[in-house]
Structure formats: C-alpha cells, structure tokens
Coordinates of C-alpha atoms in Angstrom, one line a residue:
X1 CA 82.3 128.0 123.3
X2 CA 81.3 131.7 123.9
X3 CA 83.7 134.3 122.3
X4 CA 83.0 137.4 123.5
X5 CA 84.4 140.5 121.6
X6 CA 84.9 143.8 123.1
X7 CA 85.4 147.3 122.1
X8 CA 85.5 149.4 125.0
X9 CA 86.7 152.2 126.8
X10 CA 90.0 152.3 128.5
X11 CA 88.3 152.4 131.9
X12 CA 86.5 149.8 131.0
X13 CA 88.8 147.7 129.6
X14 CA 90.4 147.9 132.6
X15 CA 87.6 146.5 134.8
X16 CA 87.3 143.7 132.0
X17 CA 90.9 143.0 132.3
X18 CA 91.0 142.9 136.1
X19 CA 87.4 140.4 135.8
X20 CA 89.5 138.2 133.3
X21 CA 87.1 139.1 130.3
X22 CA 89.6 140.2 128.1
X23 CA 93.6 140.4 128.0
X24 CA 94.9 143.8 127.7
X25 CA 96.9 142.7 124.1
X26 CA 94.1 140.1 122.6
X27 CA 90.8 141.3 121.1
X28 CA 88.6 138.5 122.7
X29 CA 88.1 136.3 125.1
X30 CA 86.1 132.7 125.6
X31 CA 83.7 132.4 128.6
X32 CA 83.9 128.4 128.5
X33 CA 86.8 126.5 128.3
X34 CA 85.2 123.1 126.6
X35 CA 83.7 122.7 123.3
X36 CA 84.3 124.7 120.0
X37 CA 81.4 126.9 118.4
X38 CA 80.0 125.8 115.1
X39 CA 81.1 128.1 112.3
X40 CA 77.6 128.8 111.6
X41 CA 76.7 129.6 114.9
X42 CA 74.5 132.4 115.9
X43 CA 76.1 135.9 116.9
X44 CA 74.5 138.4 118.9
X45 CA 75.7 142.0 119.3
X46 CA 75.7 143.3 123.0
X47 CA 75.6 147.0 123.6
X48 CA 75.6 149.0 126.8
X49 CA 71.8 151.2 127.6
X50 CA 74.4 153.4 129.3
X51 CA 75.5 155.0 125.6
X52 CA 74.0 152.5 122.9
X53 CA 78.1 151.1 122.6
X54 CA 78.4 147.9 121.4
X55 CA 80.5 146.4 124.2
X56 CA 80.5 142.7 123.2
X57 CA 79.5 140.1 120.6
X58 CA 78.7 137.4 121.8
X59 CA 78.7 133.6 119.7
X60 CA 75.6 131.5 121.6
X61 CA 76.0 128.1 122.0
X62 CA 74.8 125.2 119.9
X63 CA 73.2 121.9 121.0
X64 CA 76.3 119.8 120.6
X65 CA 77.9 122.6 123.0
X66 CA 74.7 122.2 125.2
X67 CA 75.8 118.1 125.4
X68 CA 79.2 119.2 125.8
X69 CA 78.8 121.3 129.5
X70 CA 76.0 118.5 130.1
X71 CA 78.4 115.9 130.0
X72 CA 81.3 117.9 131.7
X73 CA 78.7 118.5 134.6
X74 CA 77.3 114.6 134.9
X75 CA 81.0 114.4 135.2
X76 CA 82.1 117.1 138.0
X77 CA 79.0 116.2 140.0
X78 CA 80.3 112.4 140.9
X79 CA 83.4 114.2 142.6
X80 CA 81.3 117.1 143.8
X81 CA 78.7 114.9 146.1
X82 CA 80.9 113.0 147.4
X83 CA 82.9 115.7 149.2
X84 CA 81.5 116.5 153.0
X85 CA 79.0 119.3 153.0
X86 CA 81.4 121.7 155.4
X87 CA 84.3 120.8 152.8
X88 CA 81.8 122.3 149.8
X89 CA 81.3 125.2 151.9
X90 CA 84.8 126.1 152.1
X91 CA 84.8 126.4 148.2
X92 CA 81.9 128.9 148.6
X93 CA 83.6 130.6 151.3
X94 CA 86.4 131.4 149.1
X95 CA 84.2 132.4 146.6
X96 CA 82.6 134.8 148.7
X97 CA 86.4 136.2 149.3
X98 CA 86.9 136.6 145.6
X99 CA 84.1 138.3 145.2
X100 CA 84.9 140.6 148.0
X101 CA 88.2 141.5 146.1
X102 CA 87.1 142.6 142.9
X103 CA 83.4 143.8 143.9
X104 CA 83.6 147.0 142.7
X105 CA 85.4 146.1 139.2
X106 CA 81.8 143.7 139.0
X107 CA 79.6 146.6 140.4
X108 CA 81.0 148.3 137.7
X109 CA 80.5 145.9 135.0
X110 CA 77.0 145.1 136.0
X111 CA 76.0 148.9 136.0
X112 CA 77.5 149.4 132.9
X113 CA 75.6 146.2 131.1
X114 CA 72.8 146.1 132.6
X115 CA 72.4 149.8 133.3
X116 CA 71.4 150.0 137.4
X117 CA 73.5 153.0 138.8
X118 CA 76.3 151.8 140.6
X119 CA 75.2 151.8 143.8
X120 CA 72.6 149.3 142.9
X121 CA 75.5 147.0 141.3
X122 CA 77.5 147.3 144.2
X123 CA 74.7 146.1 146.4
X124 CA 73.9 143.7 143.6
X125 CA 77.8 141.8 144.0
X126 CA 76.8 142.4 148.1
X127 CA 74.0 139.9 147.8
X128 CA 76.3 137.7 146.1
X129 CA 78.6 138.1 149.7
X130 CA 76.0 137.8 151.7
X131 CA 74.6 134.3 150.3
X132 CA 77.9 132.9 150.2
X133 CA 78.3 133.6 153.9
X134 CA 74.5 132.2 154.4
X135 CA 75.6 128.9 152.4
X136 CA 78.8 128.6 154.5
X137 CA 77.0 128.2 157.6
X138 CA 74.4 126.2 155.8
X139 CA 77.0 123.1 154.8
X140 CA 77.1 122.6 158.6
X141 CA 73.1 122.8 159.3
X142 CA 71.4 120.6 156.1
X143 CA 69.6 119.0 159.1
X144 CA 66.9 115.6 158.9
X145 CA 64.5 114.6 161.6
X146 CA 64.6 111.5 163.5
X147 CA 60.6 110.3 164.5
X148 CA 59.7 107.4 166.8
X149 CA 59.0 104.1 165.3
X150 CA 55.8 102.8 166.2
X151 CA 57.4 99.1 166.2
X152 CA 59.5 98.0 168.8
X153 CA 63.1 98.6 168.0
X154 CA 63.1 100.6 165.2
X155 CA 64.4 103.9 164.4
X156 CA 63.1 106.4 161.9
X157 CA 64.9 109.4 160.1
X158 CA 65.1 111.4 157.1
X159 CA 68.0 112.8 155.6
X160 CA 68.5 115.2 152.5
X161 CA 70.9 114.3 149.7
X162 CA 72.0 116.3 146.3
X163 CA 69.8 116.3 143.2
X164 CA 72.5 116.4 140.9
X165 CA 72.8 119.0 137.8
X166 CA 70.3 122.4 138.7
X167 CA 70.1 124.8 135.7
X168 CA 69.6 128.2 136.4
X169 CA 67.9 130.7 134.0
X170 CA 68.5 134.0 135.2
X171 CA 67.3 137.4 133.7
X172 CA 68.8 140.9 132.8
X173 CA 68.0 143.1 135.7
X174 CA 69.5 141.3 138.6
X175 CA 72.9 139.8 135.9
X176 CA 74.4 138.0 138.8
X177 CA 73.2 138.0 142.2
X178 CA 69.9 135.5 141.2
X179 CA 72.5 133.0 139.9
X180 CA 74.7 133.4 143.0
X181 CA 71.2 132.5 145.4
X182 CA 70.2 129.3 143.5
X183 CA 74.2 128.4 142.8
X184 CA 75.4 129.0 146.1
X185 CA 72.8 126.9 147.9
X186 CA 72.7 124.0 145.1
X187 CA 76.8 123.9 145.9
X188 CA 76.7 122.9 149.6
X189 CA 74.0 120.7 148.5
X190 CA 76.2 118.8 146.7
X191 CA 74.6 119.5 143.5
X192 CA 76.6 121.1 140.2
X193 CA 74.7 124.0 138.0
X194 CA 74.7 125.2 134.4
X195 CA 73.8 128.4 134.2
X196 CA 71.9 130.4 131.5
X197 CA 72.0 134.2 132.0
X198 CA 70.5 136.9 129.5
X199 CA 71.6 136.6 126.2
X200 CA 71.5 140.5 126.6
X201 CA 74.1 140.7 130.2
X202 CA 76.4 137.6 129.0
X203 CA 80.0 139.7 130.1
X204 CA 79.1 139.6 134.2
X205 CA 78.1 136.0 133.9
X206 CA 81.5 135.7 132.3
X207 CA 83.0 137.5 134.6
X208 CA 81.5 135.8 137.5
X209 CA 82.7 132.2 135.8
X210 CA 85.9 133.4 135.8
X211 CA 86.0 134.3 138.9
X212 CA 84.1 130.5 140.5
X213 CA 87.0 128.9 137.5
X214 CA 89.7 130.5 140.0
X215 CA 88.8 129.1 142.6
X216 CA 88.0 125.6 141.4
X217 CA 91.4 125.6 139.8
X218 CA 93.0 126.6 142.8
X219 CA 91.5 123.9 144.9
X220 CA 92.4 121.2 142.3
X221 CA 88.7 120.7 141.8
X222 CA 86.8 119.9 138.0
X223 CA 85.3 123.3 136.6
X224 CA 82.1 121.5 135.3
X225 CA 80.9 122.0 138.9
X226 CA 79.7 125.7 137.8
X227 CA 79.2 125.8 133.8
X228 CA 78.3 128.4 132.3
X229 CA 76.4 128.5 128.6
X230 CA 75.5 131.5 126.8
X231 CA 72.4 131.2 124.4
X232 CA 69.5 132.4 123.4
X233 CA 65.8 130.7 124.3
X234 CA 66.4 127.5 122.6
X235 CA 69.7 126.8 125.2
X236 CA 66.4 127.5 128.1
X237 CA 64.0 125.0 126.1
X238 CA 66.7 121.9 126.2
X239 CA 67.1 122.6 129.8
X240 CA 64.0 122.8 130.2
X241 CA 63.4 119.2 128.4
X242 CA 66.3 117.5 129.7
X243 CA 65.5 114.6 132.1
X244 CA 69.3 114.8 133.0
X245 CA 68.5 118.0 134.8
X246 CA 66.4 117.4 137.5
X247 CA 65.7 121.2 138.8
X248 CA 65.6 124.1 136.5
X249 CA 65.2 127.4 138.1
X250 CA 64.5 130.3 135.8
X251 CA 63.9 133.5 136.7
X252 CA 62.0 135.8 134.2
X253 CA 58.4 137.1 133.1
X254 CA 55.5 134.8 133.4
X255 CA 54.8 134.2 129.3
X256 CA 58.7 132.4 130.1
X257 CA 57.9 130.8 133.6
X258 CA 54.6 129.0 131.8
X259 CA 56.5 127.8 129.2
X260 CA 59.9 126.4 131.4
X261 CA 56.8 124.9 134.1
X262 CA 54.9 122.8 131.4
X263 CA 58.0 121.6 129.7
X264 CA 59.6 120.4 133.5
X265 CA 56.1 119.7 134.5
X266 CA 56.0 116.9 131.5
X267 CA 58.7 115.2 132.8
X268 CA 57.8 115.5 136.2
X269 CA 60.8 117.5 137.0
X270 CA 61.5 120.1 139.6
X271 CA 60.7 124.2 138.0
X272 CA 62.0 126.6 140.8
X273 CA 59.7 129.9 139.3
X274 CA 60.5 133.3 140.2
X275 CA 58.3 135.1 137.7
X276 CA 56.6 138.6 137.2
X277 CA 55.3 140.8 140.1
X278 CA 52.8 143.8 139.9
X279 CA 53.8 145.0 143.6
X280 CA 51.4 147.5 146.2
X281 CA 52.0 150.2 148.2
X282 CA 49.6 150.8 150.6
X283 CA 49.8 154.2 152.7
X284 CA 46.8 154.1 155.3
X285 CA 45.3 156.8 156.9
X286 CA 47.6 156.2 160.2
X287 CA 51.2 155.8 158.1
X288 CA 54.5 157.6 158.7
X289 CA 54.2 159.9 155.5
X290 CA 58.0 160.3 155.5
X291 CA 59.1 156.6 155.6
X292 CA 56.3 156.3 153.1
X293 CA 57.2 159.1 149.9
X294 CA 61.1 157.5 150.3
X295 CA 60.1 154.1 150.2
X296 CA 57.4 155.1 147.4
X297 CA 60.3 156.8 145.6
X298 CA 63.3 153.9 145.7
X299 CA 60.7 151.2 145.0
X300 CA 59.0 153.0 142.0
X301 CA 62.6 154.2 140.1
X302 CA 64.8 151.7 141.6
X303 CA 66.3 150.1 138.6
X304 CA 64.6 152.8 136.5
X305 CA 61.6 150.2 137.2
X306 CA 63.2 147.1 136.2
X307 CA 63.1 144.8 139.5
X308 CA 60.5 142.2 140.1
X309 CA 60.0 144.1 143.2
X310 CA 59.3 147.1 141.6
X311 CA 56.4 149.2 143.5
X312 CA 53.9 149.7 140.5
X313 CA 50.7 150.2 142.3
X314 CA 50.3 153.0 145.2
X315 CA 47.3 152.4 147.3
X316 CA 46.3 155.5 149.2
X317 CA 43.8 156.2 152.0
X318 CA 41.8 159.4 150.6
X319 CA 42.4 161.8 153.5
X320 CA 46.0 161.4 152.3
X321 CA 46.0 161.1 148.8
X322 CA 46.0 164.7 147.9
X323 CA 49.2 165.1 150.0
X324 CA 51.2 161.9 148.8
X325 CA 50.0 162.9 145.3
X326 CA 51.3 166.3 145.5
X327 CA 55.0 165.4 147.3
X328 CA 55.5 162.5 144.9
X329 CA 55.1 164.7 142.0
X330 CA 57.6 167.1 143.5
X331 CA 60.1 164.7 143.8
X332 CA 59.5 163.5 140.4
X333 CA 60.9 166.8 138.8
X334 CA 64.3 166.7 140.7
X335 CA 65.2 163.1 140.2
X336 CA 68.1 162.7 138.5
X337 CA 68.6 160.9 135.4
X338 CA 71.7 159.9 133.6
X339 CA 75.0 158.0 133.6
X340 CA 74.3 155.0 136.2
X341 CA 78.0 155.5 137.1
X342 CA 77.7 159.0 137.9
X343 CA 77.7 158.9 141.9
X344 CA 75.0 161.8 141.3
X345 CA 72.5 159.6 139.5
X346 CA 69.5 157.5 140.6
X347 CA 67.8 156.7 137.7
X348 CA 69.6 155.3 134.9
X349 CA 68.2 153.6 131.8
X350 CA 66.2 150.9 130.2
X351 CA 67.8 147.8 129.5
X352 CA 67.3 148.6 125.8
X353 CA 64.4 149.7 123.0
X354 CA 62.3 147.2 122.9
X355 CA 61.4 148.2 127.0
X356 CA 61.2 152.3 126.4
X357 CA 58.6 150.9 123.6
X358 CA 56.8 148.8 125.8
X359 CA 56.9 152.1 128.5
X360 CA 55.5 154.3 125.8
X361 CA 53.0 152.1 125.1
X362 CA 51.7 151.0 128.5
X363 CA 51.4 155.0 129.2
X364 CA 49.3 155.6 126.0
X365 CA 47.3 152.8 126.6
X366 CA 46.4 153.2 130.3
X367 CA 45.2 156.8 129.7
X368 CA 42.5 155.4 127.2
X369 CA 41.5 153.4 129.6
X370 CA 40.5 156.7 131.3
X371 CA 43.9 157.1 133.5
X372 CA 44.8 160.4 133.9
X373 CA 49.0 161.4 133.3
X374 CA 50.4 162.9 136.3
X375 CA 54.2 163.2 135.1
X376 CA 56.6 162.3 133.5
X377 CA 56.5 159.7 130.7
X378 CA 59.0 161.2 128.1
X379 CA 61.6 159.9 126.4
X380 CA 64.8 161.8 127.1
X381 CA 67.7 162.7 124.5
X382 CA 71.1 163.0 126.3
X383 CA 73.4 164.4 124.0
X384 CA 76.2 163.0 125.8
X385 CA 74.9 159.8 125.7
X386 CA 73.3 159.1 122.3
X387 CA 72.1 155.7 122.0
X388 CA 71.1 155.2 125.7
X389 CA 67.5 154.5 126.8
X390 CA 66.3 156.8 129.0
X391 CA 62.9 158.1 130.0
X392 CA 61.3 160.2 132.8
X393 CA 60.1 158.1 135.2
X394 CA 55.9 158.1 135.4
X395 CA 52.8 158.7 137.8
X396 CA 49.3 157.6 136.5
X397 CA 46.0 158.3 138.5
X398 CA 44.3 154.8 137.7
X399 CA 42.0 152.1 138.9
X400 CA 42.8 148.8 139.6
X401 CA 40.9 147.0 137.2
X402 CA 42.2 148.5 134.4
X403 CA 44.1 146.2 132.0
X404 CA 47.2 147.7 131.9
X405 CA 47.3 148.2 136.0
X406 CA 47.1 144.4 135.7
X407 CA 49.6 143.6 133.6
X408 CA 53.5 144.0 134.7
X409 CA 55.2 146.8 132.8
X410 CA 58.7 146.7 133.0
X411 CA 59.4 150.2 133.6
X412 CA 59.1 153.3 135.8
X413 CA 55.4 153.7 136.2
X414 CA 53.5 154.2 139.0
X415 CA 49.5 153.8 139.0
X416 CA 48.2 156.2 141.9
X417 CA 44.9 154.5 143.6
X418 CA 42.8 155.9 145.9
X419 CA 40.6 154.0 148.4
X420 CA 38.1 155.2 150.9
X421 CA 37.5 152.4 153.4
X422 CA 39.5 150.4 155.9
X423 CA 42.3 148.3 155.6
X424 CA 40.5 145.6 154.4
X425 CA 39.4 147.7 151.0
X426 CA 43.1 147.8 150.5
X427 CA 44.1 144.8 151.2
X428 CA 41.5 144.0 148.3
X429 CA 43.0 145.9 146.0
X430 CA 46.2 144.6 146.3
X431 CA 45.5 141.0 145.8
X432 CA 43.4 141.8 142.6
X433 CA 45.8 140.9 140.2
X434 CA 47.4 138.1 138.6
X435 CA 50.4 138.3 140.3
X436 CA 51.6 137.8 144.1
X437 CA 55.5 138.2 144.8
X438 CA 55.8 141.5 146.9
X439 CA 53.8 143.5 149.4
X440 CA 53.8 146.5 152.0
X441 CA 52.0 147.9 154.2
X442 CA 53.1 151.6 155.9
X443 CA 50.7 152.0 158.9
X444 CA 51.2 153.5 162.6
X445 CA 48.2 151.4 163.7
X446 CA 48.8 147.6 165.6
X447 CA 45.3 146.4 164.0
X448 CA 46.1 147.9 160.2
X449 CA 49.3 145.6 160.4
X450 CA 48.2 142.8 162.0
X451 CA 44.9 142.5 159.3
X452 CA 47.8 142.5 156.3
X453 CA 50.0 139.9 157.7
X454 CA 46.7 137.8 158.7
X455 CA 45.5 134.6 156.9
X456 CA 43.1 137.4 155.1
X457 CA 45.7 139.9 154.7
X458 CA 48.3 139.9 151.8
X459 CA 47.9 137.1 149.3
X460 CA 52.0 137.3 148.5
X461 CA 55.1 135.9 149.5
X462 CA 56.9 138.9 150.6
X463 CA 54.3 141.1 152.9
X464 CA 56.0 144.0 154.8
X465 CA 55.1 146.6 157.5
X466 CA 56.7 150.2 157.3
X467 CA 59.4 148.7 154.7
X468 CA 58.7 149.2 150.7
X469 CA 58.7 146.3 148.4
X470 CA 61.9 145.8 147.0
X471 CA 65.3 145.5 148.8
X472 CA 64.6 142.0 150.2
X473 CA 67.5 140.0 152.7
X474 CA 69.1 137.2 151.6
X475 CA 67.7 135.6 155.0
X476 CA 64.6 135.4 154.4
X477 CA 62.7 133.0 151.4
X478 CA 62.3 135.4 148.9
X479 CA 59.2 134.3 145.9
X480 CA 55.6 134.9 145.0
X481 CA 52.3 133.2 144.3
X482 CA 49.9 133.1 142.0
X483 CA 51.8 133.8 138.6
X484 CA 54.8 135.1 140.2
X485 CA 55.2 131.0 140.3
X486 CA 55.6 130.1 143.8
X487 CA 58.9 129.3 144.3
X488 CA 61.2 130.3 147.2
X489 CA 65.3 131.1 146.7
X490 CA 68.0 132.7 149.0
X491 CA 67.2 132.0 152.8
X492 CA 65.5 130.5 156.0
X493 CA 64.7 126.6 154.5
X494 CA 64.7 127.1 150.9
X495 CA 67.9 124.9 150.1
X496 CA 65.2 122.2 150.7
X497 CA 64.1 122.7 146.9
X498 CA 67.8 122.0 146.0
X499 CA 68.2 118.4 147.7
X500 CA 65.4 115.0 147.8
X501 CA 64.6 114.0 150.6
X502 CA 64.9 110.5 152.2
X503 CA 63.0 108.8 154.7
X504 CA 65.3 106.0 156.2
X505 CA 64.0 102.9 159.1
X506 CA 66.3 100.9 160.9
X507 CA 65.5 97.7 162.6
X508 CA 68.2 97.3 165.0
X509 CA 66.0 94.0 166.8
X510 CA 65.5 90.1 166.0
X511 CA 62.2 90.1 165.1
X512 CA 60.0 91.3 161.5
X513 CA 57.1 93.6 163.4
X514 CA 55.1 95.5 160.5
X515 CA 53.6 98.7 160.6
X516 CA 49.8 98.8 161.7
X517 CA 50.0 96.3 163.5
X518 CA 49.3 93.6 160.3
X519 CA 50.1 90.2 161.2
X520 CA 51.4 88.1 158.9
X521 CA 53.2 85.0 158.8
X522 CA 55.0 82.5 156.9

C-alpha cells in the first residue's frame, strides 16, 4: 500500500535493513501488507534536513486503501477485545522488548528523518519503553467504582470497556514516541489503532510497524490490530469523518487541531487534541540562575526549536535581566550546530524549507514590531552538508503583546521579556496568549511557587517549579488548554479517554423499588 524507495548510505542502509525497511538486495520495500496502490496514486519525495538526500519516496494511500486498513481493523478489533486486559499487556510488554533491542538502529533513523540529534532520538525510542512498561502495569489496574444503591438490595458499579478503532495523527517532530503514548494505552484498552504519521517522517512509522507486525505474528495474532497508513491531509480528513472511528487523536498545530475538532465534533465523536504551545520561562528575582540559563538553553534549542514544549518566551525579573541577557548570549556563540548524529552536536536542523522560511520571517517581522535582535538568526551554509536546513538559533528583546510573540513559531527563537513586579505580573504574562500546554516557574522562594501552581497561577496543563518546559514523564498527563486543545496522553488516568465508560445496577432482591423513592404501581 506504501512503497517506500530508498537511496541511502551504507550506514544507513544498514539501520534500514536491521528496522526491516529495506532488504539489503531489493530496492524497496512496502510499509502495509494489504491493499495495492492505484497506479495513479500520489508520490511524495522524502529527503533527510540532515544533507537535503532524498532518502525515500513514498506512494500515499488512496481511499479505497483507507477502506481497506478500515476494514482489516473492524476485523482485528472483534479478536482484540475479547482477549483479558493482562493478556493485551503481554503483547505490549514484548513490544517494549523489541523496541529495547533495536533502539539505537531507531534512534538513528529518527535523527536522521526527522533531524533531532541523536541523543534526542534515543530518548525519543526511551519514551516509547517507558510507556510500554506504564501500559503493562496498566492492563492490570483499568479499575471502576462500586457506589451504594440508595434502594434496598441493589448494587451499583461502573466499569470501562474498549472504544474500538482510535486513529492517531501524529506529527514530524516527535516521529514515534506520540503514536507509541496514544497506541500503547488504546492496546490494553482493548481498542485497535490506525495510525497517520507525517507524510514528511513516513520510514520510522514503518519501521515501528514492522517492528509491532513481529510481534503480532509471533503471537499468532491479526496485524490489523496496529495499521499503519501513509497519506497526506486527505487520509486525516476521512479519519476525521469516519463514524467507524470513534476517537481520533491528532497531534499537530492548531489551524489542524480546529479543523480534525469540528469534523469529529459533527459527529459527536471523540478528538484527543494535542495542538500548538507558546511556552514561559519565568526567572524571578529569588531563582537558582544556574538551573535557570541550562534549562533556558535545552528548552529554547532542543529540537532546534521544534517541540511543542519548546521555551519561546523568557520572562525575567529586572534586577536579573541584564545578567541572564548577557550569559544567554554567551552561550549562544558556542552552541554547536551540525550533523544531529555527530555526538558533538546539539543543535541540528529544521525539519525542511518551508520552516527556515517561516524562521526568517517571524525574525523580520517581530523586529518591526519594534523587537530588538539580540543573536543569532542566520541561515548557515555547511559545506559538508549542502541541502540541510540549518540556522543559528535566536534571542529577541520583545513584549508580549506583540503579534508574532503570540503566535507559535516553529523554530529556535527566544523572545526576552522583562517584568518589574511580583510574581503575579509574571504569571500575567504568561497566560496572555492563545495557547496553554507548558509552563515553569524557577524561584528559591515557597510563596513565588505556590502563587504559580495556585488556582490563579499558571493557566496550562504542564506547570513546573525549578524544571524547564520540555522533557515531560511519561507518568504524568501530558496536554494543554486553551488552543493547545485540552487533551491529556501518556500517564496518571488518561487511558480514561481511550475506553466508555459504563454504569451498571444490580438488583439482587424480590422486589421493583425505584429510585427517589417514586411509587408506582400496577
């Protein structure tokens, strides 16, 4: 259904062979087993930000393959639900031990696709680990309530029970680990998924399918329990429309979240969003300056920029300002941009033109708006390797209420903003945007962190104290409000959102008592 053409390095080759992407003797490979691509189906070339190489082309899907993985999943998930929970997490479990064994061919892989250096792909396939795990122990704790009956014998519970097919759009700059949260959870659920990834990373979903395909195979059970369908946004809008598919979770910018939301919303069917953020910083006057600058640093250039958790807006207490200004600026000269597989690296590139565009032109346009350039902000030629996307990652001296400082820009800026007051005029800032998923706080003072985690404090769904904004556990519920889209994925009771809940009552007496005490008889 997807053929997926390579042209690759011998190193890399290698990893693809060892993934099960490509054969060392055959020149392709197909992602999905079912269904045959129309002739006149649409190609897409895929090419690496590491060196501009065109690593892949990919054939998307059509809409008679759509209702071909549809069909194979209707299919797999009458099997699927009716295996015990603790049975579904042994699948998982294995999975999680697959994934273990060829982690760094995947770290690899997704550094090289998606362009995070490796060390960010390698904690990338950890997450995938660590929610297995989580979903193990979960298939034995998918607990109900029991309530007292206000009638005489009668007993009240409620129970959870699977959904049935959950589609999963997942984005570029996290390739696998954000289909591994929602897919992990949805399988000890007793639910099946169809997953969408980037048309732009489609060879670590592939990989990733191969790997789940493995183990399916090896415990006799139907592959249409995990699908995978490569496509561009009109694959997304039939999921999106397709009463069949009762949760669609899609992960993306917020022009796509409004878009899935109204077209699930019409049905009245479930939209899991995890949508832009436009993440604070805020160093009071009472922080640890050098917890602050390294948390500053990793949450502004991680993923040269490209995480929903990116820290985009530094909020700092004027008698510190001139000081986090000036260290910040100095660290800016000596980071080191290249090669995300060069161990020495931590910046690598943009995912592809189209975002060093929208970098340039955020930059230009927030310095008519009266912000002042700090540094960085160039676009870098590396000889050897022509065709990447790299630029110098940038500081901006802004003000919040400045368009751009509003909008998400996915890219390594940093808008510098000074405040005078307390807390509170912080804590002000940072809400005043559109968005709501992350939030920190770096403060030495008991009152300073209490006000940010108060009912007043932080307005989003991640708020932390002496920690940056990205790097968040699989533990906890990660999402955002506002028009980050306020859903909740990974841990604590999110695999709520993957099963419907069912209040049951049991009369276990002789007589018809009704609730309220209504009398009536016949």
């Amino acid at each position: 259904m997807q053929t997926i053409s390579t042209t690759t390095d011998t190193s890399l080759s290698e990893t693809l062979h060892r993934l099960g992407i490509i054969d060392r003797n055959a020149p392709y490979a197909t992602g999905q087993k079912w269904g045959t691509a129309a002739k006149d189906a649409k190609t897409a070339e895929i090419h690496s930000p590491v060196n501009g190489e065109r690593i892949a082309t990919a054939t998307f899907a059509t809409e008679q393959d759509y209702e071909t993985v549809i069909q194979e999943a209707q299919k797999s998930f009458a099997v699927w639900r009716t295996m015990p929970a603790p049975k579904r997490g042994e699948i998982v479990r294995q999975f999680g031990d697959t994934l273990r064994q060829h982690k760094e061919d995947l770290g690899k892989l997704v550094s090289y696709e998606m362009g995070k250096i490796y060390q960010e792909g390698l904690g990338e396939v950890q997450e995938m680990i660590d929610i297995c795990d989580f979903a193990v122990g979960l298939s034995r704790q998918l607990y109900g309530f029991t309530m007292h009956s206000e009638r005489p014998e009668h007993r009240m519970y409620d129970q959870y029970h699977p959904l049935g097919i959950v589609g999963i759009i997942s984005a570029f700059n996290f390739p696998v680990a954000v289909w591994a949260w929602n897919a992990m959870l949805a399988a000890v659920c007793g639910d099946v998924c169809i997953w969408k990834p980037s048309e732009k990373t489609p060879l670590t979903a592939i990989a990733c399918q191969n790997l789940i395909n493995q183990v399916l195979k090896k415990n006799d059970l139907p592959e249409g329990i995990f699908s995978l369908i490569i496509g561009d946004a009109s694959i997304g809008k039939l999921m999106a429309e397709d009463t069949r598919m009762p949760l669609v979770s899609a992960t993306g910018s917020t022009r796509m979240g409004k878009s899935v939301g109204a077209a699930v919303g019409a049905r009245l069917g479930r939209a899991l969003l995890e949508l832009g953020g436009n993440n604070a910083l805020i160093i009071t006057e009472h922080a640890d300056l050098e917890n602050a600058i390294r948390a500053t640093v990793f949450g502004a250039v991680g993923t040269c920029g490209q995480r929903c958790t990116t820290t985009r807006r530094l909020i700092v207490h004027a008698s510190r300002y001139d000081e986090v200004r000036d260290r910040l600026m100095r660290i800016y000269q000596t980071l080191k941009i290249g090669n995300p597989l060069d161990s020495q690296t931590l910046v690598g590139p943009l995912i592809d033109a189209d975002a060093v565009s929208s970098f340039q032109q955020a930059l230009a346009d927030v310095q008519k708006e009266g912000g002042k350039m700090l540094t960085g902000g160039e676009v870098l030629d590396m000889p050897e390797l022509q065709g990447g996307h790299y630029v110098k990652p940038a500081i901006v001296e802004a003000k919040n209420e400045y368009k751009t400082v509003q909008e998400e820009t996915f890219a390594p800026i940093l808008y510098l903003i000074r405040y005078e007051g307390g807390i509170e005029e912080a804590i002000a800032i940072q809400n005043n945007v559109k968005q709501g998923l992350s939030s920190a706080v770096f403060t030495q003072h008991l009152l300073e962190a209490e006000a940010f985690l108060s009912h007043s404090g932080s307005d989003c769904g991640i708020a932390n104290v002496n920690i940056g904004t990205s790097g968040a556990e699989i533990g906890g519920a990660f999402g955002g409000e506002k028009e980050t889209g306020g859903g909740r994925e990974s841990g604590s009771d999110a695999w709520k959102v993957y099963m419907r809940r069912q209040t049951n009552t049991i009369n276990y007496g002789r007589t018809m008592p009704l609730a309220q005490g209504i009398e009536f008889d016949i």
